[in-house]
């Protein structure tokens, strides 16, 4: 059988190395487009051959690597990872096209970092061995660090270092949790293994309740910092704001924190010594992130920073939905990851276009841009409506599923989250009204609308936001199968 998972991981990484050797922008962007389109085609083939009715891993590849330590080359996908691979496969070639006419130094390095990020992120989503998982997890830091520090804004070095320190420290804490799980299972069975499904299954047999809770919290910390969740979110606004537009979109594609919640944490949750405490921790982090992020977004004067803080708020739905522990909330949280990736990609693209065209992102210095940029205005208005949760668009499906599902078990936390809805609508509408409508600010000079490549890239994503808002089943069905499997386990254990 075709090793399709190895191909979608290795193609971007191999082409990243080849792109570094190119001499011109034309060569670099062409190789990047070829690689990302190849990944898209393979992912589409995998999607149409994916069985959404089963929760087990599919397209598995397994080979011994270091048997004395229980390390194997083990890849596979399920209904949790498949939609996120599809998200990356769709957005990345469109991102390459969006940057097609950009002029910047070292285009070979720029496109190589885009490809390296894609390969590393997909590697995380496909790894079923903790050793391989951790390699790809750490590998995602490197291209994003250089993307910010080379092509970022005025505070790029501070933002890049802050991002690296926050997420690397969290990764080390997570590594301690992995080691705890690894050695506990080795002690019980006498056989070393880093196989993720095996270690998750062995977790319930650890005798010490304290050890269980410490392992769980260590792993949880690594994932929630990457989401990021309050109060570990402060690296995100700086990194997202200072990154170039392509870097901001790559950060949005980094859904590995939420993925870890569904793939690792929820299957382990009912077997912890204090499951109710763990649920409370996740619920508090989720609901506070939603409300706190919304307030911070409302107070921003910089359009891109407003979008960055709105991302903190929207990712809070992922944590809250995971803590809701019913199929509707968990699948809604999974769908929020997919929807958020599409919506935020356009929002950051819009911020990049406005900044490049007008020379500013300060909302009060803009105004009337819809008169000069009608194509951008149509796409941007639709995306902002999706972000604030307008029915008929993908953001509504995700958020209403999380809130309705979580209310069953977590009514107080859902009420806190609901209070953010008005604030969310306020900052979206306020920013749109001041930046895009009203009297055009003549001080901005000559303002050009988005070009053909940008229109195509943003337009395709906007169409997908509408399509999945009206018909979420193509990705939601995969998520439902796995969410039902997870929540059935909770019910059996009485959680």
mmCIF file with all atom_site columns, N, CA, C and O in Angstrom, residues 78-81 84 200 220 223 227 255-269 282 315 317-327 329-338 402 479 482-483 485-487 490:
data_model
loop_
_atom_site.group_PDB
_atom_site.id
_atom_site.type_symbol
_atom_site.label_atom_id
_atom_site.label_alt_id
_atom_site.label_comp_id
_atom_site.label_asym_id
_atom_site.label_entity_id
_atom_site.label_seq_id
_atom_site.pdbx_PDB_ins_code
_atom_site.Cartn_x
_atom_site.Cartn_y
_atom_site.Cartn_z
_atom_site.occupancy
_atom_site.B_iso_or_equiv
_atom_site.pdbx_formal_charge
_atom_site.auth_seq_id
_atom_site.auth_comp_id
_atom_site.auth_asym_id
_atom_site.auth_atom_id
_atom_site.pdbx_PDB_model_num
ATOM 1   N N  . UNK A 1 78  ? -6.975  9.445  12.491 1.00 0.00 ? 78  UNK A N  1
ATOM 2   C CA . UNK A 1 78  ? -8.346  9.127  12.873 1.00 0.00 ? 78  UNK A CA 1
ATOM 3   C C  . UNK A 1 78  ? -9.203  10.376 12.660 1.00 0.00 ? 78  UNK A C  1
ATOM 4   O O  . UNK A 1 78  ? -8.765  11.335 12.014 1.00 0.00 ? 78  UNK A O  1
ATOM 5   N N  . UNK A 1 79  ? -10.415 10.359 13.182 1.00 0.00 ? 79  UNK A N  1
ATOM 6   C CA . UNK A 1 79  ? -11.318 11.482 12.978 1.00 0.00 ? 79  UNK A CA 1
ATOM 7   C C  . UNK A 1 79  ? -10.923 12.740 13.710 1.00 0.00 ? 79  UNK A C  1
ATOM 8   O O  . UNK A 1 79  ? -11.514 13.806 13.486 1.00 0.00 ? 79  UNK A O  1
ATOM 9   N N  . UNK A 1 80  ? -9.940  12.657 14.597 1.00 0.00 ? 80  UNK A N  1
ATOM 10  C CA . UNK A 1 80  ? -9.408  13.839 15.271 1.00 0.00 ? 80  UNK A CA 1
ATOM 11  C C  . UNK A 1 80  ? -8.351  14.509 14.407 1.00 0.00 ? 80  UNK A C  1
ATOM 12  O O  . UNK A 1 80  ? -8.345  15.735 14.242 1.00 0.00 ? 80  UNK A O  1
ATOM 13  N N  . UNK A 1 81  ? -7.468  13.728 13.844 1.00 0.00 ? 81  UNK A N  1
ATOM 14  C CA . UNK A 1 81  ? -6.342  14.280 13.085 1.00 0.00 ? 81  UNK A CA 1
ATOM 15  C C  . UNK A 1 81  ? -6.662  14.554 11.619 1.00 0.00 ? 81  UNK A C  1
ATOM 16  O O  . UNK A 1 81  ? -6.136  15.505 11.029 1.00 0.00 ? 81  UNK A O  1
ATOM 17  N N  . UNK A 1 84  ? -7.724  18.120 10.633 1.00 0.00 ? 84  UNK A N  1
ATOM 18  C CA . UNK A 1 84  ? -6.663  19.098 10.809 1.00 0.00 ? 84  UNK A CA 1
ATOM 19  C C  . UNK A 1 84  ? -5.599  18.967 9.720  1.00 0.00 ? 84  UNK A C  1
ATOM 20  O O  . UNK A 1 84  ? -5.017  19.963 9.282  1.00 0.00 ? 84  UNK A O  1
ATOM 21  N N  . UNK A 1 200 ? -1.557  5.167  26.596 1.00 0.00 ? 200 UNK A N  1
ATOM 22  C CA . UNK A 1 200 ? -2.836  5.692  27.081 1.00 0.00 ? 200 UNK A CA 1
ATOM 23  C C  . UNK A 1 200 ? -3.655  4.568  27.718 1.00 0.00 ? 200 UNK A C  1
ATOM 24  O O  . UNK A 1 200 ? -4.282  4.747  28.765 1.00 0.00 ? 200 UNK A O  1
ATOM 25  N N  . UNK A 1 220 ? -1.103  18.065 30.257 1.00 0.00 ? 220 UNK A N  1
ATOM 26  C CA . UNK A 1 220 ? -2.093  19.115 30.032 1.00 0.00 ? 220 UNK A CA 1
ATOM 27  C C  . UNK A 1 220 ? -1.430  20.481 29.908 1.00 0.00 ? 220 UNK A C  1
ATOM 28  O O  . UNK A 1 220 ? -1.804  21.287 29.045 1.00 0.00 ? 220 UNK A O  1
ATOM 29  N N  . UNK A 1 223 ? -0.004  21.103 26.493 1.00 0.00 ? 223 UNK A N  1
ATOM 30  C CA . UNK A 1 223 ? -1.013  21.328 25.451 1.00 0.00 ? 223 UNK A CA 1
ATOM 31  C C  . UNK A 1 223 ? -1.705  22.681 25.589 1.00 0.00 ? 223 UNK A C  1
ATOM 32  O O  . UNK A 1 223 ? -1.934  23.368 24.590 1.00 0.00 ? 223 UNK A O  1
ATOM 33  N N  . UNK A 1 227 ? -2.176  25.991 22.988 1.00 0.00 ? 227 UNK A N  1
ATOM 34  C CA . UNK A 1 227 ? -3.483  26.340 22.409 1.00 0.00 ? 227 UNK A CA 1
ATOM 35  C C  . UNK A 1 227 ? -3.571  27.795 21.958 1.00 0.00 ? 227 UNK A C  1
ATOM 36  O O  . UNK A 1 227 ? -4.009  28.027 20.811 1.00 0.00 ? 227 UNK A O  1
ATOM 37  N N  . UNK A 1 255 ? -2.516  23.771 15.315 1.00 0.00 ? 255 UNK A N  1
ATOM 38  C CA . UNK A 1 255 ? -3.602  23.281 16.175 1.00 0.00 ? 255 UNK A CA 1
ATOM 39  C C  . UNK A 1 255 ? -3.188  22.094 17.022 1.00 0.00 ? 255 UNK A C  1
ATOM 40  O O  . UNK A 1 255 ? -4.022  21.299 17.462 1.00 0.00 ? 255 UNK A O  1
ATOM 41  N N  . UNK A 1 256 ? -1.890  21.973 17.279 1.00 0.00 ? 256 UNK A N  1
ATOM 42  C CA . UNK A 1 256 ? -1.400  20.779 17.959 1.00 0.00 ? 256 UNK A CA 1
ATOM 43  C C  . UNK A 1 256 ? -1.779  20.756 19.437 1.00 0.00 ? 256 UNK A C  1
ATOM 44  O O  . UNK A 1 256 ? -1.873  19.689 20.039 1.00 0.00 ? 256 UNK A O  1
ATOM 45  N N  . UNK A 1 257 ? -1.988  21.939 20.057 1.00 0.00 ? 257 UNK A N  1
ATOM 46  C CA . UNK A 1 257 ? -2.396  21.958 21.457 1.00 0.00 ? 257 UNK A CA 1
ATOM 47  C C  . UNK A 1 257 ? -3.788  21.384 21.655 1.00 0.00 ? 257 UNK A C  1
ATOM 48  O O  . UNK A 1 257 ? -4.006  20.511 22.497 1.00 0.00 ? 257 UNK A O  1
ATOM 49  N N  . UNK A 1 258 ? -4.744  21.875 20.865 1.00 0.00 ? 258 UNK A N  1
ATOM 50  C CA . UNK A 1 258 ? -6.101  21.336 20.935 1.00 0.00 ? 258 UNK A CA 1
ATOM 51  C C  . UNK A 1 258 ? -6.154  19.885 20.527 1.00 0.00 ? 258 UNK A C  1
ATOM 52  O O  . UNK A 1 258 ? -6.897  19.073 21.113 1.00 0.00 ? 258 UNK A O  1
ATOM 53  N N  . UNK A 1 259 ? -5.344  19.520 19.523 1.00 0.00 ? 259 UNK A N  1
ATOM 54  C CA . UNK A 1 259 ? -5.276  18.127 19.087 1.00 0.00 ? 259 UNK A CA 1
ATOM 55  C C  . UNK A 1 259 ? -4.857  17.225 20.246 1.00 0.00 ? 259 UNK A C  1
ATOM 56  O O  . UNK A 1 259 ? -5.418  16.138 20.448 1.00 0.00 ? 259 UNK A O  1
ATOM 57  N N  . UNK A 1 260 ? -3.881  17.687 21.044 1.00 0.00 ? 260 UNK A N  1
ATOM 58  C CA . UNK A 1 260 ? -3.427  16.894 22.183 1.00 0.00 ? 260 UNK A CA 1
ATOM 59  C C  . UNK A 1 260 ? -4.516  16.676 23.219 1.00 0.00 ? 260 UNK A C  1
ATOM 60  O O  . UNK A 1 260 ? -4.569  15.621 23.850 1.00 0.00 ? 260 UNK A O  1
ATOM 61  N N  . UNK A 1 261 ? -5.391  17.685 23.398 1.00 0.00 ? 261 UNK A N  1
ATOM 62  C CA . UNK A 1 261 ? -6.505  17.516 24.335 1.00 0.00 ? 261 UNK A CA 1
ATOM 63  C C  . UNK A 1 261 ? -7.378  16.330 23.949 1.00 0.00 ? 261 UNK A C  1
ATOM 64  O O  . UNK A 1 261 ? -7.763  15.516 24.795 1.00 0.00 ? 261 UNK A O  1
ATOM 65  N N  . UNK A 1 262 ? -7.719  16.256 22.671 1.00 0.00 ? 262 UNK A N  1
ATOM 66  C CA . UNK A 1 262 ? -8.647  15.216 22.216 1.00 0.00 ? 262 UNK A CA 1
ATOM 67  C C  . UNK A 1 262 ? -7.964  13.862 22.031 1.00 0.00 ? 262 UNK A C  1
ATOM 68  O O  . UNK A 1 262 ? -8.550  12.828 22.321 1.00 0.00 ? 262 UNK A O  1
ATOM 69  N N  . UNK A 1 263 ? -6.725  13.889 21.580 1.00 0.00 ? 263 UNK A N  1
ATOM 70  C CA . UNK A 1 263 ? -6.028  12.640 21.264 1.00 0.00 ? 263 UNK A CA 1
ATOM 71  C C  . UNK A 1 263 ? -5.449  11.965 22.500 1.00 0.00 ? 263 UNK A C  1
ATOM 72  O O  . UNK A 1 263 ? -5.460  10.728 22.605 1.00 0.00 ? 263 UNK A O  1
ATOM 73  N N  . UNK A 1 264 ? -4.974  12.763 23.449 1.00 0.00 ? 264 UNK A N  1
ATOM 74  C CA . UNK A 1 264 ? -4.259  12.212 24.597 1.00 0.00 ? 264 UNK A CA 1
ATOM 75  C C  . UNK A 1 264 ? -5.007  12.429 25.907 1.00 0.00 ? 264 UNK A C  1
ATOM 76  O O  . UNK A 1 264 ? -5.215  11.490 26.687 1.00 0.00 ? 264 UNK A O  1
ATOM 77  N N  . UNK A 1 265 ? -5.424  13.676 26.165 1.00 0.00 ? 265 UNK A N  1
ATOM 78  C CA . UNK A 1 265 ? -5.925  14.017 27.495 1.00 0.00 ? 265 UNK A CA 1
ATOM 79  C C  . UNK A 1 265 ? -7.303  13.411 27.795 1.00 0.00 ? 265 UNK A C  1
ATOM 80  O O  . UNK A 1 265 ? -7.511  12.828 28.862 1.00 0.00 ? 265 UNK A O  1
ATOM 81  N N  . UNK A 1 266 ? -8.255  13.563 26.896 1.00 0.00 ? 266 UNK A N  1
ATOM 82  C CA . UNK A 1 266 ? -9.604  13.066 27.183 1.00 0.00 ? 266 UNK A CA 1
ATOM 83  C C  . UNK A 1 266 ? -9.655  11.543 27.354 1.00 0.00 ? 266 UNK A C  1
ATOM 84  O O  . UNK A 1 266 ? -10.365 11.054 28.248 1.00 0.00 ? 266 UNK A O  1
ATOM 85  N N  . UNK A 1 267 ? -8.932  10.749 26.548 1.00 0.00 ? 267 UNK A N  1
ATOM 86  C CA . UNK A 1 267 ? -8.939  9.297  26.813 1.00 0.00 ? 267 UNK A CA 1
ATOM 87  C C  . UNK A 1 267 ? -8.334  8.925  28.170 1.00 0.00 ? 267 UNK A C  1
ATOM 88  O O  . UNK A 1 267 ? -8.673  7.884  28.731 1.00 0.00 ? 267 UNK A O  1
ATOM 89  N N  . UNK A 1 268 ? -7.440  9.784  28.706 1.00 0.00 ? 268 UNK A N  1
ATOM 90  C CA . UNK A 1 268 ? -6.815  9.504  30.000 1.00 0.00 ? 268 UNK A CA 1
ATOM 91  C C  . UNK A 1 268 ? -7.646  10.036 31.166 1.00 0.00 ? 268 UNK A C  1
ATOM 92  O O  . UNK A 1 268 ? -7.537  9.542  32.295 1.00 0.00 ? 268 UNK A O  1
ATOM 93  N N  . UNK A 1 269 ? -8.463  11.050 30.912 1.00 0.00 ? 269 UNK A N  1
ATOM 94  C CA . UNK A 1 269 ? -9.155  11.782 31.972 1.00 0.00 ? 269 UNK A CA 1
ATOM 95  C C  . UNK A 1 269 ? -9.945  10.911 32.950 1.00 0.00 ? 269 UNK A C  1
ATOM 96  O O  . UNK A 1 269 ? -9.813  11.087 34.177 1.00 0.00 ? 269 UNK A O  1
ATOM 97  N N  . UNK A 1 282 ? -9.945  22.562 33.341 1.00 0.00 ? 282 UNK A N  1
ATOM 98  C CA . UNK A 1 282 ? -10.145 22.811 31.911 1.00 0.00 ? 282 UNK A CA 1
ATOM 99  C C  . UNK A 1 282 ? -11.308 23.766 31.669 1.00 0.00 ? 282 UNK A C  1
ATOM 100 O O  . UNK A 1 282 ? -11.241 24.649 30.800 1.00 0.00 ? 282 UNK A O  1
ATOM 101 N N  . UNK A 1 315 ? -10.240 30.252 20.821 1.00 0.00 ? 315 UNK A N  1
ATOM 102 C CA . UNK A 1 315 ? -9.650  28.958 21.171 1.00 0.00 ? 315 UNK A CA 1
ATOM 103 C C  . UNK A 1 315 ? -10.079 28.508 22.561 1.00 0.00 ? 315 UNK A C  1
ATOM 104 O O  . UNK A 1 315 ? -9.940  27.332 22.911 1.00 0.00 ? 315 UNK A O  1
ATOM 105 N N  . UNK A 1 317 ? -13.048 28.172 23.356 1.00 0.00 ? 317 UNK A N  1
ATOM 106 C CA . UNK A 1 317 ? -14.157 27.244 23.099 1.00 0.00 ? 317 UNK A CA 1
ATOM 107 C C  . UNK A 1 317 ? -13.645 25.802 22.963 1.00 0.00 ? 317 UNK A C  1
ATOM 108 O O  . UNK A 1 317 ? -14.373 24.853 23.263 1.00 0.00 ? 317 UNK A O  1
ATOM 109 N N  . UNK A 1 318 ? -12.415 25.648 22.495 1.00 0.00 ? 318 UNK A N  1
ATOM 110 C CA . UNK A 1 318 ? -11.844 24.305 22.348 1.00 0.00 ? 318 UNK A CA 1
ATOM 111 C C  . UNK A 1 318 ? -11.679 23.654 23.713 1.00 0.00 ? 318 UNK A C  1
ATOM 112 O O  . UNK A 1 318 ? -12.082 22.509 23.930 1.00 0.00 ? 318 UNK A O  1
ATOM 113 N N  . UNK A 1 319 ? -11.094 24.406 24.655 1.00 0.00 ? 319 UNK A N  1
ATOM 114 C CA . UNK A 1 319 ? -10.878 23.864 26.002 1.00 0.00 ? 319 UNK A CA 1
ATOM 115 C C  . UNK A 1 319 ? -12.195 23.641 26.727 1.00 0.00 ? 319 UNK A C  1
ATOM 116 O O  . UNK A 1 319 ? -12.388 22.621 27.394 1.00 0.00 ? 319 UNK A O  1
ATOM 117 N N  . UNK A 1 320 ? -13.113 24.600 26.601 1.00 0.00 ? 320 UNK A N  1
ATOM 118 C CA . UNK A 1 320 ? -14.413 24.462 27.263 1.00 0.00 ? 320 UNK A CA 1
ATOM 119 C C  . UNK A 1 320 ? -15.189 23.275 26.705 1.00 0.00 ? 320 UNK A C  1
ATOM 120 O O  . UNK A 1 320 ? -15.779 22.489 27.457 1.00 0.00 ? 320 UNK A O  1
ATOM 121 N N  . UNK A 1 321 ? -15.198 23.115 25.387 1.00 0.00 ? 321 UNK A N  1
ATOM 122 C CA . UNK A 1 321 ? -15.908 21.998 24.767 1.00 0.00 ? 321 UNK A CA 1
ATOM 123 C C  . UNK A 1 321 ? -15.329 20.662 25.168 1.00 0.00 ? 321 UNK A C  1
ATOM 124 O O  . UNK A 1 321 ? -16.062 19.686 25.386 1.00 0.00 ? 321 UNK A O  1
ATOM 125 N N  . UNK A 1 322 ? -13.993 20.596 25.287 1.00 0.00 ? 322 UNK A N  1
ATOM 126 C CA . UNK A 1 322 ? -13.352 19.358 25.732 1.00 0.00 ? 322 UNK A CA 1
ATOM 127 C C  . UNK A 1 322 ? -13.770 19.025 27.154 1.00 0.00 ? 322 UNK A C  1
ATOM 128 O O  . UNK A 1 322 ? -14.015 17.862 27.491 1.00 0.00 ? 322 UNK A O  1
ATOM 129 N N  . UNK A 1 323 ? -13.892 20.054 28.007 1.00 0.00 ? 323 UNK A N  1
ATOM 130 C CA . UNK A 1 323 ? -14.299 19.823 29.402 1.00 0.00 ? 323 UNK A CA 1
ATOM 131 C C  . UNK A 1 323 ? -15.772 19.470 29.521 1.00 0.00 ? 323 UNK A C  1
ATOM 132 O O  . UNK A 1 323 ? -16.185 18.878 30.518 1.00 0.00 ? 323 UNK A O  1
ATOM 133 N N  . UNK A 1 324 ? -16.579 19.815 28.501 1.00 0.00 ? 324 UNK A N  1
ATOM 134 C CA . UNK A 1 324 ? -18.012 19.521 28.539 1.00 0.00 ? 324 UNK A CA 1
ATOM 135 C C  . UNK A 1 324 ? -18.331 18.044 28.561 1.00 0.00 ? 324 UNK A C  1
ATOM 136 O O  . UNK A 1 324 ? -19.358 17.623 29.118 1.00 0.00 ? 324 UNK A O  1
ATOM 137 N N  . UNK A 1 325 ? -17.483 17.230 27.947 1.00 0.00 ? 325 UNK A N  1
ATOM 138 C CA . UNK A 1 325 ? -17.554 15.771 28.028 1.00 0.00 ? 325 UNK A CA 1
ATOM 139 C C  . UNK A 1 325 ? -18.859 15.158 27.530 1.00 0.00 ? 325 UNK A C  1
ATOM 140 O O  . UNK A 1 325 ? -19.279 14.109 28.023 1.00 0.00 ? 325 UNK A O  1
ATOM 141 N N  . UNK A 1 326 ? -19.511 15.812 26.590 1.00 0.00 ? 326 UNK A N  1
ATOM 142 C CA . UNK A 1 326 ? -20.603 15.171 25.864 1.00 0.00 ? 326 UNK A CA 1
ATOM 143 C C  . UNK A 1 326 ? -20.240 15.226 24.387 1.00 0.00 ? 326 UNK A C  1
ATOM 144 O O  . UNK A 1 326 ? -19.453 16.071 23.967 1.00 0.00 ? 326 UNK A O  1
ATOM 145 N N  . UNK A 1 327 ? -20.798 14.333 23.616 1.00 0.00 ? 327 UNK A N  1
ATOM 146 C CA . UNK A 1 327 ? -20.402 14.221 22.219 1.00 0.00 ? 327 UNK A CA 1
ATOM 147 C C  . UNK A 1 327 ? -20.564 15.539 21.461 1.00 0.00 ? 327 UNK A C  1
ATOM 148 O O  . UNK A 1 327 ? -19.710 15.915 20.654 1.00 0.00 ? 327 UNK A O  1
ATOM 149 N N  . UNK A 1 329 ? -20.450 18.688 22.615 1.00 0.00 ? 329 UNK A N  1
ATOM 150 C CA . UNK A 1 329 ? -19.451 19.700 22.985 1.00 0.00 ? 329 UNK A CA 1
ATOM 151 C C  . UNK A 1 329 ? -18.066 19.328 22.477 1.00 0.00 ? 329 UNK A C  1
ATOM 152 O O  . UNK A 1 329 ? -17.317 20.183 21.993 1.00 0.00 ? 329 UNK A O  1
ATOM 153 N N  . UNK A 1 330 ? -17.714 18.051 22.567 1.00 0.00 ? 330 UNK A N  1
ATOM 154 C CA . UNK A 1 330 ? -16.386 17.614 22.136 1.00 0.00 ? 330 UNK A CA 1
ATOM 155 C C  . UNK A 1 330 ? -16.245 17.739 20.619 1.00 0.00 ? 330 UNK A C  1
ATOM 156 O O  . UNK A 1 330 ? -15.241 18.260 20.116 1.00 0.00 ? 330 UNK A O  1
ATOM 157 N N  . UNK A 1 331 ? -17.255 17.279 19.868 1.00 0.00 ? 331 UNK A N  1
ATOM 158 C CA . UNK A 1 331 ? -17.190 17.410 18.407 1.00 0.00 ? 331 UNK A CA 1
ATOM 159 C C  . UNK A 1 331 ? -17.245 18.879 17.997 1.00 0.00 ? 331 UNK A C  1
ATOM 160 O O  . UNK A 1 331 ? -16.594 19.288 17.022 1.00 0.00 ? 331 UNK A O  1
ATOM 161 N N  . UNK A 1 332 ? -18.007 19.699 18.743 1.00 0.00 ? 332 UNK A N  1
ATOM 162 C CA . UNK A 1 332 ? -18.036 21.127 18.459 1.00 0.00 ? 332 UNK A CA 1
ATOM 163 C C  . UNK A 1 332 ? -16.684 21.778 18.689 1.00 0.00 ? 332 UNK A C  1
ATOM 164 O O  . UNK A 1 332 ? -16.265 22.658 17.930 1.00 0.00 ? 332 UNK A O  1
ATOM 165 N N  . UNK A 1 333 ? -15.980 21.350 19.738 1.00 0.00 ? 333 UNK A N  1
ATOM 166 C CA . UNK A 1 333 ? -14.638 21.874 20.008 1.00 0.00 ? 333 UNK A CA 1
ATOM 167 C C  . UNK A 1 333 ? -13.664 21.463 18.915 1.00 0.00 ? 333 UNK A C  1
ATOM 168 O O  . UNK A 1 333 ? -12.803 22.249 18.501 1.00 0.00 ? 333 UNK A O  1
ATOM 169 N N  . UNK A 1 334 ? -13.788 20.221 18.447 1.00 0.00 ? 334 UNK A N  1
ATOM 170 C CA . UNK A 1 334 ? -12.953 19.774 17.331 1.00 0.00 ? 334 UNK A CA 1
ATOM 171 C C  . UNK A 1 334 ? -13.246 20.604 16.078 1.00 0.00 ? 334 UNK A C  1
ATOM 172 O O  . UNK A 1 334 ? -12.330 21.037 15.365 1.00 0.00 ? 334 UNK A O  1
ATOM 173 N N  . UNK A 1 335 ? -14.530 20.845 15.823 1.00 0.00 ? 335 UNK A N  1
ATOM 174 C CA . UNK A 1 335 ? -14.910 21.623 14.645 1.00 0.00 ? 335 UNK A CA 1
ATOM 175 C C  . UNK A 1 335 ? -14.468 23.075 14.787 1.00 0.00 ? 335 UNK A C  1
ATOM 176 O O  . UNK A 1 335 ? -14.163 23.731 13.787 1.00 0.00 ? 335 UNK A O  1
ATOM 177 N N  . UNK A 1 336 ? -14.423 23.572 16.027 1.00 0.00 ? 336 UNK A N  1
ATOM 178 C CA . UNK A 1 336 ? -13.943 24.943 16.250 1.00 0.00 ? 336 UNK A CA 1
ATOM 179 C C  . UNK A 1 336 ? -12.497 25.080 15.789 1.00 0.00 ? 336 UNK A C  1
ATOM 180 O O  . UNK A 1 336 ? -12.112 26.111 15.231 1.00 0.00 ? 336 UNK A O  1
ATOM 181 N N  . UNK A 1 337 ? -11.692 24.062 16.008 1.00 0.00 ? 337 UNK A N  1
ATOM 182 C CA . UNK A 1 337 ? -10.303 24.107 15.540 1.00 0.00 ? 337 UNK A CA 1
ATOM 183 C C  . UNK A 1 337 ? -10.253 24.249 14.021 1.00 0.00 ? 337 UNK A C  1
ATOM 184 O O  . UNK A 1 337 ? -9.495  25.062 13.484 1.00 0.00 ? 337 UNK A O  1
ATOM 185 N N  . UNK A 1 338 ? -11.054 23.458 13.344 1.00 0.00 ? 338 UNK A N  1
ATOM 186 C CA . UNK A 1 338 ? -11.076 23.484 11.874 1.00 0.00 ? 338 UNK A CA 1
ATOM 187 C C  . UNK A 1 338 ? -11.600 24.833 11.380 1.00 0.00 ? 338 UNK A C  1
ATOM 188 O O  . UNK A 1 338 ? -10.990 25.476 10.520 1.00 0.00 ? 338 UNK A O  1
ATOM 189 N N  . UNK A 1 402 ? -20.482 23.811 21.072 1.00 0.00 ? 402 UNK A N  1
ATOM 190 C CA . UNK A 1 402 ? -19.738 23.820 22.332 1.00 0.00 ? 402 UNK A CA 1
ATOM 191 C C  . UNK A 1 402 ? -20.614 24.326 23.470 1.00 0.00 ? 402 UNK A C  1
ATOM 192 O O  . UNK A 1 402 ? -20.689 23.710 24.543 1.00 0.00 ? 402 UNK A O  1
ATOM 193 N N  . UNK A 1 479 ? -15.417 13.743 13.161 1.00 0.00 ? 479 UNK A N  1
ATOM 194 C CA . UNK A 1 479 ? -15.239 14.173 14.539 1.00 0.00 ? 479 UNK A CA 1
ATOM 195 C C  . UNK A 1 479 ? -16.262 13.532 15.465 1.00 0.00 ? 479 UNK A C  1
ATOM 196 O O  . UNK A 1 479 ? -15.945 13.152 16.598 1.00 0.00 ? 479 UNK A O  1
ATOM 197 N N  . UNK A 1 482 ? -15.371 9.951  16.665 1.00 0.00 ? 482 UNK A N  1
ATOM 198 C CA . UNK A 1 482 ? -14.356 9.909  17.717 1.00 0.00 ? 482 UNK A CA 1
ATOM 199 C C  . UNK A 1 482 ? -14.848 10.535 19.017 1.00 0.00 ? 482 UNK A C  1
ATOM 200 O O  . UNK A 1 482 ? -14.510 10.059 20.108 1.00 0.00 ? 482 UNK A O  1
ATOM 201 N N  . UNK A 1 483 ? -15.639 11.603 18.919 1.00 0.00 ? 483 UNK A N  1
ATOM 202 C CA . UNK A 1 483 ? -16.154 12.230 20.146 1.00 0.00 ? 483 UNK A CA 1
ATOM 203 C C  . UNK A 1 483 ? -17.110 11.293 20.871 1.00 0.00 ? 483 UNK A C  1
ATOM 204 O O  . UNK A 1 483 ? -17.112 11.225 22.106 1.00 0.00 ? 483 UNK A O  1
ATOM 205 N N  . UNK A 1 485 ? -16.949 8.053  20.794 1.00 0.00 ? 485 UNK A N  1
ATOM 206 C CA . UNK A 1 485 ? -16.091 7.016  21.385 1.00 0.00 ? 485 UNK A CA 1
ATOM 207 C C  . UNK A 1 485 ? -15.480 7.513  22.699 1.00 0.00 ? 485 UNK A C  1
ATOM 208 O O  . UNK A 1 485 ? -15.464 6.788  23.712 1.00 0.00 ? 485 UNK A O  1
ATOM 209 N N  . UNK A 1 486 ? -14.999 8.756  22.696 1.00 0.00 ? 486 UNK A N  1
ATOM 210 C CA . UNK A 1 486 ? -14.380 9.324  23.892 1.00 0.00 ? 486 UNK A CA 1
ATOM 211 C C  . UNK A 1 486 ? -15.393 9.466  25.019 1.00 0.00 ? 486 UNK A C  1
ATOM 212 O O  . UNK A 1 486 ? -15.144 9.072  26.165 1.00 0.00 ? 486 UNK A O  1
ATOM 213 N N  . UNK A 1 487 ? -16.548 10.035 24.705 1.00 0.00 ? 487 UNK A N  1
ATOM 214 C CA . UNK A 1 487 ? -17.549 10.288 25.746 1.00 0.00 ? 487 UNK A CA 1
ATOM 215 C C  . UNK A 1 487 ? -18.201 9.000  26.256 1.00 0.00 ? 487 UNK A C  1
ATOM 216 O O  . UNK A 1 487 ? -18.644 8.945  27.399 1.00 0.00 ? 487 UNK A O  1
ATOM 217 N N  . UNK A 1 490 ? -16.112 7.900  29.009 1.00 0.00 ? 490 UNK A N  1
ATOM 218 C CA . UNK A 1 490 ? -16.384 8.697  30.219 1.00 0.00 ? 490 UNK A CA 1
ATOM 219 C C  . UNK A 1 490 ? -17.613 8.136  30.953 1.00 0.00 ? 490 UNK A C  1
ATOM 220 O O  . UNK A 1 490 ? -17.635 8.009  32.171 1.00 0.00 ? 490 UNK A O  1
#
